[in-house]
Each structure stands twice: as C-alpha cells, then as structure tokens.
Amino acid sequence: MTSLVHRARSTVPLISRIVAALVGGYALAALVSVAVLALPIGRPQAVLVGQLASFAVYAGAVIWVFAVRSAAKAWTGLVVVVLALLPLAWWGAR
Amino acid sequence: MTGRGVEVEDDPRGAGRGIRQSMSGLHTWAGLLLGWILYAMFLTGTVSYFKDELSQWMRPELPRLQQLPDQAVVAQRVADELGIIAPGASQWSLRLPDARNNSVYAFWLGATRGPGRRGFAEGHFDPATGHSVSSRDTLGGDFFYRFHFQFYYMPVLWGRLLAGVAAMFMLVAIVAGVITHKKIFVDFFTFRWGKGQRSWLDAHNALSVFGLPFHAMITYTGLVTLMALYMPWGERAAFKTPAERQQLAAELSAFLQPGKPSGQPVPLASVEAMVRQAQQRWGHDAIGRVNAVHPGDAAARVAVTRADASRVSMSPQSMEFDGTTGELLAVHDHVGAAAETRGVLYGLHLGRFSDTVMRWLYFLVSLMGTAMVGTGLVMWTVKRRQKLPDPHRPHIGFRLVERLNIATIAGLSVAMTGFLWANRLLPVALPARAGWEINAFFIVWAATLLHALLRPARSAWVEQLWGAAVLLGLLPILNALTTARPLWRSLADGDWVFAGVDLMCWALALLHAVLALRTARHGAGVRSSTQRSPTVALASGEGAR
C-alpha cells in the first residue's frame, strides 16, 4: 500500500506536467492567437500574426511547465497568463 | 554530462532539480517519442529539395528540355488539351515547365462532383505536344515530398496533424537541447572518436550546433506551412462572413475564388496572350502557374501567377484576367506585412528560390539535421545499454527502441532506394503502377523491420547498411540496363539531372559502406566495454569530462 502511494506521489505530478504542457500549452497558444485580434492592425494581418506567434508561445509554455519547481507552479503560471489574456481575446473576437 | 543524463532517467519528475536536468529529460523524451517519425520526415524532406530532378529521373522516357520552351505557347497548348479531356471542368490549374521541370503538371475539378474526391483529377503533360506524357506512371519525387508532411495509407488530414505534432516536439526538443547544453561552443570543437557513448554525444552535439540556425528555422517554418490547420482559432474568431475570409485567402494564395458559373457558354480567350502580358511584367521564364475558373463559361476568370524561383517569399503575385475577353482585371503583387512574413518563412522552408549551389547547401545541412535526429535516437540506446543489469539480455522496451532505430535509420535508406529500383523494374504497363512503386517502398521498409527483429542488433545494423550501400551502388547500373540514358551518355550530353542522380547514388553508397564498416568495427569494442561494470563505464564517462 505504501509503495503504491509512493508510486502515485512520483507519477501523478509528472502526468500533471505532461497534460499541462500538451493541453495547457496548446490552449494558451490558441488564446494568444485570438488575443492578437485586439491589436490595432487589419484583421487578416492580425490572424496571421497570431498563427505565426502561436508556435513560439506553445514551445515557451512547454519549456516553462518543465522548468519550474513543481507541477502546481506550472499550472498556476499557465492559469495566470490565461486569465490575463481572456479579456483581450474576448475584446478581439467581438 | 554523462552523470546528468543518468540522473534524469532515474528521476523524471522534474521536482527539486536544476533547470538543465529537467531540460535534459525533456529533450530526451520529446526527441525519442516521435523521433522515428521525425527521422523519416527529415530524410524524405531532405531528398525533396531535389524532387523535381528525381521526378525527371523517374520519367526517363521524357526527353530533357535542352532549351526552355516559350511558356505562353505551352500554356495555350495544355489549356486546349484540358478543354478536350476535361470539358466542363469547373476549374483547372497548370504548372508551366521551367529549368527544373520538363513536364506540365495540371489538376482540375470535374463539372460533376462524384463522391469522395469531388471529381478531382491530375496529370502530367508534354510541353512539346500538350498531350498527356507518354511515360511510365509514377508519382516521382513528389512521393517523398508528400510523405514528408502527410505520410501515406492514412487520411491526408490525420497525416498532416501527426506531422504538426512531430514538428512541435522537435521545436521543444531543440529549445530544451540548447538550454541543456551550456558549453555549446566548447563542445562543438571537442570530438572524441571511438569512445562509445562520448563519441555519439560529441557527434550529436557537433551536428546539432553546426546546423542549429537551420534546424530551428526549418522546424518553425515547417509549422508555418500548415499553420492555418494547426491554429485555426484566430481565423474562426475574426471572420464571420465568407467575404471576410476571402480577404485572408487572397493574402495567402493566387487561387481564384470559383464564384458561380453563368451557364452561358463562351469560349476561353487566348491564354497565350494573357501569359505574354505576365511575361512582360515578370520576365520571360518567370511564370509559375495558370489557374482558371469556369473556363468556357461567360463567368470565366484566369489568373497567371509568378514563379517561386528567384524570389524568397512565397506570397502570391498574380495577374487576373477576364476569361472571355482576355482583359486584365487586376494585378495582385502586394500583401500585408504579416502575410509577407509568412510568405518568406514558407519560402525559406521550401527553398524554391534557391539556385543550384544554394539547393546543395540546403540538402547538405538538411542531411546533417537527419543525422542529428539519427544520432540522438542511437544515443538513447547507447546510454541505457551501460545501465542494463545484463547487457546481453536487455528488457523489452530497450530492445524495441533498438530495433525500431535500425529499421527507421538503416531500413529507410534501403526502402527509399527500393522505391527507385521499383521505378526501373516494374512493368511499364502495370495497372496502378505509381501505387505499386509506393507499395514496394513500404514492403521493403516492413521487411527491414522484420529483419531487424529477427537478427542480432549489431548484425542487423551492419547488414542493412550494406544492403543500402549495394542497392545504391548498383542503381546506376540498373539505370544503364533499363533506360536509354546510361551515365556515360548523360555525362557526354551534359545531362546533369541524370548524371547527378547516378553520381549521387554512388556517393550515398560510399557513405553507407563507411557507416557499415564503422558499425562492424565498433561492435567489437562494445563487447569488451560491456564486460566492465556499469559503474566503471559511467565513471570513465565522467572522467572524460
């Protein structure tokens, strides 16, 4: 039983990080690609800027998730940036 | 260095470790998980820089273009032919011959849309006659090109998504690798031959660092080529109407929006005259494509687009004509800043702007990228072999990685060469011949996997590398026996497409023979080193640093 708990303790944070990197990172990149619509440039140009930048954002998010000390910290970081971007994305997508 | 790698493998959680250790773990796993797909994407992509030349070599019946024909005349010829073989097509597009293409490639949408492929058809045409090329049925170099980003035997969409995931893993692996590697330039000048794991690591580092700007560029721009597929959300949020969406489409491609046909038949105006106007604007041989919508209808439109060669950006430049009067309606030669950026990134990936020297540089650095992925894959097994409790009886995961490495790296060389053999050996009249060339590629590839699973690992490596060397070495001889264009004649005629492919085969045969010899010799060293205890091997690895 204790070995099972020990096992869970070591694998759950890793799985959490992998999910944060794959899913959270993509969600963040997608949100950035919508938030750039708030920029004061033409819509077709803004869409392309968002698409071009999204892969750098995704890669950066994955690096962040594995660079920080804990899985909890990784998630917190992602959520904070998402919350900051949400109003921009909402305003840009009007 | 060695110690760091081992710690990561023991403790992949990422908690309470330095950033280099977590990045090393990320680098290893991001690289390994899709490494085999990445290797195949890298190698087939590398070869694709010469896809037009390979396509010519794979259609030996079609004479080489001694002199480039007048593109305006050829356009009219093939447009007339399309009017005969695809009457009522709702749109067609043809790529005119240029310095690297001796045939005209065209695709068209039939008027009646059948199920599945929506009446889509394609073909190659002889610029001299306008008729369908009388050459063997083959996909040519386009097979490697398409496989490179959408694979085969699976829906195109899934293939492209898989390629995008692999490219994203590659991008992460590159960034994590750079962070891991603090002494990036010191290590570049450090190379230790014949030292087992150290040598693999040194080779991997040298290949990665030397080509780093290229690898980073090619990975990122690869994602850019299909970015609308991977990241569609901004587009969906921004545009509510088809008209708005069309504004974006115009920034990305020169294909005309079909619109509605009038139903009133009016013959197509002179395509030759339209191409002439474009030649006056962009240069005599600088025309890329001619696209038409509703040809033969009163609502016909024709767009003549500028070729990709001689300009880096792939942003569209086209002249739009009224299809019934031939009147110039609009010139599109300008796109927005973001679209131009995308056009340049796209162009950098495809390298179509490049002259011969530049294309060879692309090919060589890209080949080094392939070797970077290959050495990385091999290193995973080399590192772990030293940690195995009994190196002679490794666990199943290790064996699987090892065997997949053999079939992916050495086996792919055999399979790609097998594809070229099939091109020369399959009967010309075989039904669905182009498909059988491709099936041959996969049959050979599957055979190399089977061989890798059945043979001892080192023997499998050596045998498959020799197999590739022999197949490559004999290919010019097969070419001489089965076509009228043997190497000596190509050299005498100055036909550098045929001579180039033949000579390249020998160069690659030599490369594979050297690798086979080194692997055979190195294998003897592995046996003695495995007799040392893993701790000793690790300690000596540390000592080397």
Coordinates of N, CA and C in Angstrom, one line a residue, chain A residues 6 9-11 13-14 17 22 26 29-31 33-34 37 43-59 62-64 66-70 92-94, chain B residues 12-17 19 22-23 26 168-169 171-172 175-176 179 220 223-224 227-228 230-235 237-240 247-248 251-252 336-339 341-342 345:
Chain A
H6 N 3.6 5.8 -2.7 CA 4.9 6.3 -3.1 C 4.9 6.5 -4.6
R9 N 2.8 9.3 -5.8 CA 3.4 10.5 -5.5 C 4.4 10.9 -6.5
S10 N 5.0 9.9 -7.1 CA 6.1 10.3 -8.1 C 5.5 10.4 -9.5
T11 N 4.5 9.7 -9.8 CA 4.0 9.7 -11.2 C 2.9 10.8 -11.4
P13 N 2.5 13.9 -10.3 CA 3.0 15.2 -10.8 C 3.5 15.2 -12.2
L14 N 4.2 14.1 -12.6 CA 4.7 14.0 -13.9 C 3.6 14.0 -15.0
R17 N 2.2 17.4 -15.3 CA 3.0 18.3 -16.1 C 2.9 18.0 -17.6
L22 N 1.1 19.6 -22.9 CA 0.4 19.3 -24.2 C -0.9 20.1 -24.3
Y26 N -1.2 24.2 -25.5 CA -1.9 24.5 -26.8 C -3.0 25.5 -26.5
A29 N -1.5 28.9 -26.4 CA -1.1 29.4 -27.7 C -2.4 29.8 -28.5
A30 N -3.4 29.0 -28.4 CA -4.7 29.3 -29.1 C -5.3 30.6 -28.7
L31 N -5.2 30.8 -27.3 CA -5.7 32.0 -26.8 C -5.0 33.2 -27.2
S33 N -3.4 33.5 -30.0 CA -3.7 33.7 -31.4 C -5.1 34.4 -31.6
V34 N -5.9 34.3 -30.6 CA -7.2 35.1 -30.6 C -7.0 36.5 -30.1
L37 N -6.0 39.6 -32.0 CA -7.1 40.3 -32.8 C -7.4 41.7 -32.2
R43 N -7.6 42.9 -39.7 CA -8.0 41.6 -39.2 C -7.2 40.4 -39.9
P44 N -7.1 40.4 -41.2 CA -6.3 39.3 -41.8 C -4.9 39.3 -41.3
Q45 N -4.3 40.5 -41.2 CA -2.9 40.6 -40.7 C -2.8 40.1 -39.2
A46 N -3.8 40.5 -38.4 CA -3.8 40.0 -37.0 C -3.9 38.5 -36.9
V47 N -4.8 37.9 -37.7 CA -4.9 36.5 -37.7 C -3.6 35.8 -38.0
L48 N -2.9 36.3 -39.0 CA -1.6 35.7 -39.4 C -0.6 35.9 -38.3
V49 N -0.5 37.1 -37.7 CA 0.4 37.3 -36.6 C 0.2 36.3 -35.5
G50 N -1.1 36.1 -35.2 CA -1.4 35.1 -34.1 C -1.0 33.7 -34.5
Q51 N -1.2 33.3 -35.7 CA -0.8 32.0 -36.1 C 0.7 31.9 -36.1
L52 N 1.4 32.9 -36.6 CA 2.9 32.8 -36.7 C 3.5 32.7 -35.3
A53 N 2.9 33.5 -34.3 CA 3.4 33.6 -33.0 C 3.1 32.4 -32.1
S54 N 2.0 31.7 -32.5 CA 1.4 30.7 -31.6 C 2.4 29.5 -31.3
F55 N 3.2 29.2 -32.3 CA 4.1 28.0 -32.1 C 5.2 28.4 -31.1
A56 N 5.7 29.7 -31.1 CA 6.7 30.1 -30.2 C 6.1 30.1 -28.8
V57 N 4.8 30.6 -28.7 CA 4.1 30.6 -27.4 C 4.0 29.2 -26.9
Y58 N 3.6 28.2 -27.7 CA 3.4 26.8 -27.3 C 4.7 26.3 -26.8
A59 N 5.8 26.4 -27.6 CA 7.1 25.9 -27.2 C 7.5 26.5 -25.9
V62 N 5.6 25.0 -23.0 CA 6.1 23.6 -22.6 C 7.4 23.7 -21.8
I63 N 8.3 24.6 -22.3 CA 9.6 24.8 -21.5 C 9.3 25.2 -20.1
W64 N 8.4 26.2 -20.0 CA 8.0 26.7 -18.7 C 7.5 25.6 -17.8
F66 N 8.1 22.5 -17.7 CA 9.1 21.5 -17.2 C 10.2 22.2 -16.5
A67 N 10.3 23.5 -16.6 CA 11.4 24.2 -16.0 C 11.2 24.6 -14.5
V68 N 9.9 24.8 -14.2 CA 9.6 25.3 -12.8 C 9.7 24.1 -11.8
R69 N 9.7 24.5 -10.5 CA 10.0 23.5 -9.5 C 8.9 22.4 -9.3
S70 N 7.6 22.8 -9.5 CA 6.6 21.8 -9.2 C 5.4 21.9 -10.2
G92 N -11.0 41.1 -28.6 CA -10.5 41.0 -30.0 C -11.5 40.2 -30.9
A93 N -12.2 39.2 -30.3 CA -13.1 38.4 -31.1 C -14.4 38.9 -31.4
R94 N -14.7 40.2 -30.8 CA -16.0 40.7 -31.0 C -16.4 40.8 -32.4
Chain B
P12 N 12.5 11.3 -13.4 CA 11.9 12.1 -14.5 C 10.9 13.0 -14.0
R13 N 10.7 13.3 -12.7 CA 9.6 14.0 -12.2 C 9.8 15.5 -12.4
G14 N 11.1 15.9 -12.4 CA 11.3 17.4 -12.6 C 11.3 18.1 -11.3
A15 N 11.0 17.5 -10.2 CA 10.9 18.2 -8.9 C 12.3 18.4 -8.3
G16 N 12.6 19.5 -7.8 CA 13.8 19.7 -7.0 C 15.0 19.5 -7.7
R17 N 15.1 19.8 -9.0 CA 16.3 19.6 -9.8 C 16.6 20.9 -10.5
I19 N 17.6 23.4 -13.7 CA 16.8 23.5 -14.9 C 17.5 22.7 -16.0
S22 N 16.1 19.1 -15.8 CA 14.8 18.9 -16.3 C 14.7 19.1 -17.9
M23 N 15.6 20.1 -18.4 CA 15.6 20.3 -19.8 C 16.2 19.1 -20.5
L26 N 13.5 16.6 -20.7 CA 12.5 17.0 -21.7 C 13.1 16.8 -23.1
M168 N 6.2 20.0 -33.6 CA 6.1 20.7 -32.3 C 7.1 20.1 -31.3
F169 N 7.1 18.7 -31.3 CA 8.0 18.0 -30.4 C 9.5 18.4 -30.7
L171 N 10.5 21.1 -32.1 CA 10.8 22.5 -31.7 C 11.1 22.6 -30.2
V172 N 10.3 21.8 -29.4 CA 10.6 21.8 -28.0 C 11.9 21.1 -27.7
V175 N 14.8 23.7 -28.4 CA 14.9 24.7 -27.3 C 15.4 24.0 -26.1
A176 N 14.9 22.9 -25.7 CA 15.4 22.2 -24.4 C 16.8 21.8 -24.6
I179 N 19.1 24.8 -24.0 CA 19.2 25.2 -22.6 C 20.1 24.1 -21.9
Y220 N 10.5 25.5 -37.4 CA 9.5 26.5 -37.2 C 8.7 26.8 -38.5
L223 N 6.2 24.3 -39.3 CA 4.9 24.5 -38.7 C 4.1 25.6 -39.4
V224 N 4.8 26.6 -39.9 CA 4.2 27.8 -40.6 C 3.5 27.3 -41.9
M227 N 0.1 26.3 -40.8 CA -0.3 26.9 -39.6 C -1.9 27.1 -39.5
A228 N -2.5 27.3 -40.7 CA -3.9 27.6 -40.6 C -4.7 26.3 -40.2
Y230 N -3.2 24.0 -38.0 CA -2.9 23.7 -36.6 C -3.4 24.8 -35.7
M231 N -3.6 26.0 -36.1 CA -4.1 27.1 -35.2 C -5.2 27.9 -35.9
P232 N -6.4 27.3 -36.0 CA -7.4 27.9 -36.8 C -8.3 28.9 -36.0
W233 N -8.0 29.1 -34.7 CA -8.9 29.7 -33.8 C -9.1 31.2 -34.0
G234 N -7.9 31.9 -34.3 CA -8.0 33.3 -34.6 C -8.8 33.6 -35.8
E235 N -8.6 32.7 -36.8 CA -9.3 32.9 -38.1 C -10.8 32.7 -37.8
A237 N -12.4 33.1 -35.0 CA -13.0 34.2 -34.2 C -13.1 35.5 -35.0
A238 N -12.2 35.7 -35.9 CA -12.1 37.0 -36.6 C -13.1 37.2 -37.7
F239 N -13.4 36.1 -38.4 CA -14.2 36.3 -39.6 C -15.6 35.6 -39.5
K240 N -16.6 36.4 -39.7 CA -17.9 35.9 -39.6 C -18.5 35.6 -41.0
Q247 N -10.8 37.7 -48.0 CA -9.8 38.7 -47.9 C -8.5 38.0 -47.4
L248 N -8.6 37.1 -46.4 CA -7.4 36.4 -45.9 C -6.9 35.5 -47.0
E251 N -4.5 36.9 -49.4 CA -3.2 37.2 -48.9 C -2.3 36.0 -49.0
L252 N -2.9 34.8 -49.1 CA -2.1 33.6 -48.9 C -1.9 32.8 -50.2
G336 N 0.0 42.2 -47.1 CA 0.3 42.8 -45.9 C 1.6 42.3 -45.2
A337 N 2.1 43.0 -44.2 CA 3.4 42.7 -43.6 C 3.4 41.3 -43.0
A338 N 2.3 40.9 -42.3 CA 2.3 39.6 -41.7 C 2.2 38.5 -42.7
A339 N 1.4 38.8 -43.8 CA 1.3 37.8 -44.9 C 2.7 37.7 -45.6
T341 N 5.6 38.2 -44.2 CA 6.4 37.4 -43.2 C 6.2 35.9 -43.4
R342 N 4.9 35.6 -43.4 CA 4.5 34.2 -43.6 C 5.1 33.7 -44.9
L345 N 8.8 33.0 -44.6 CA 9.1 31.8 -43.8 C 8.7 30.5 -44.6

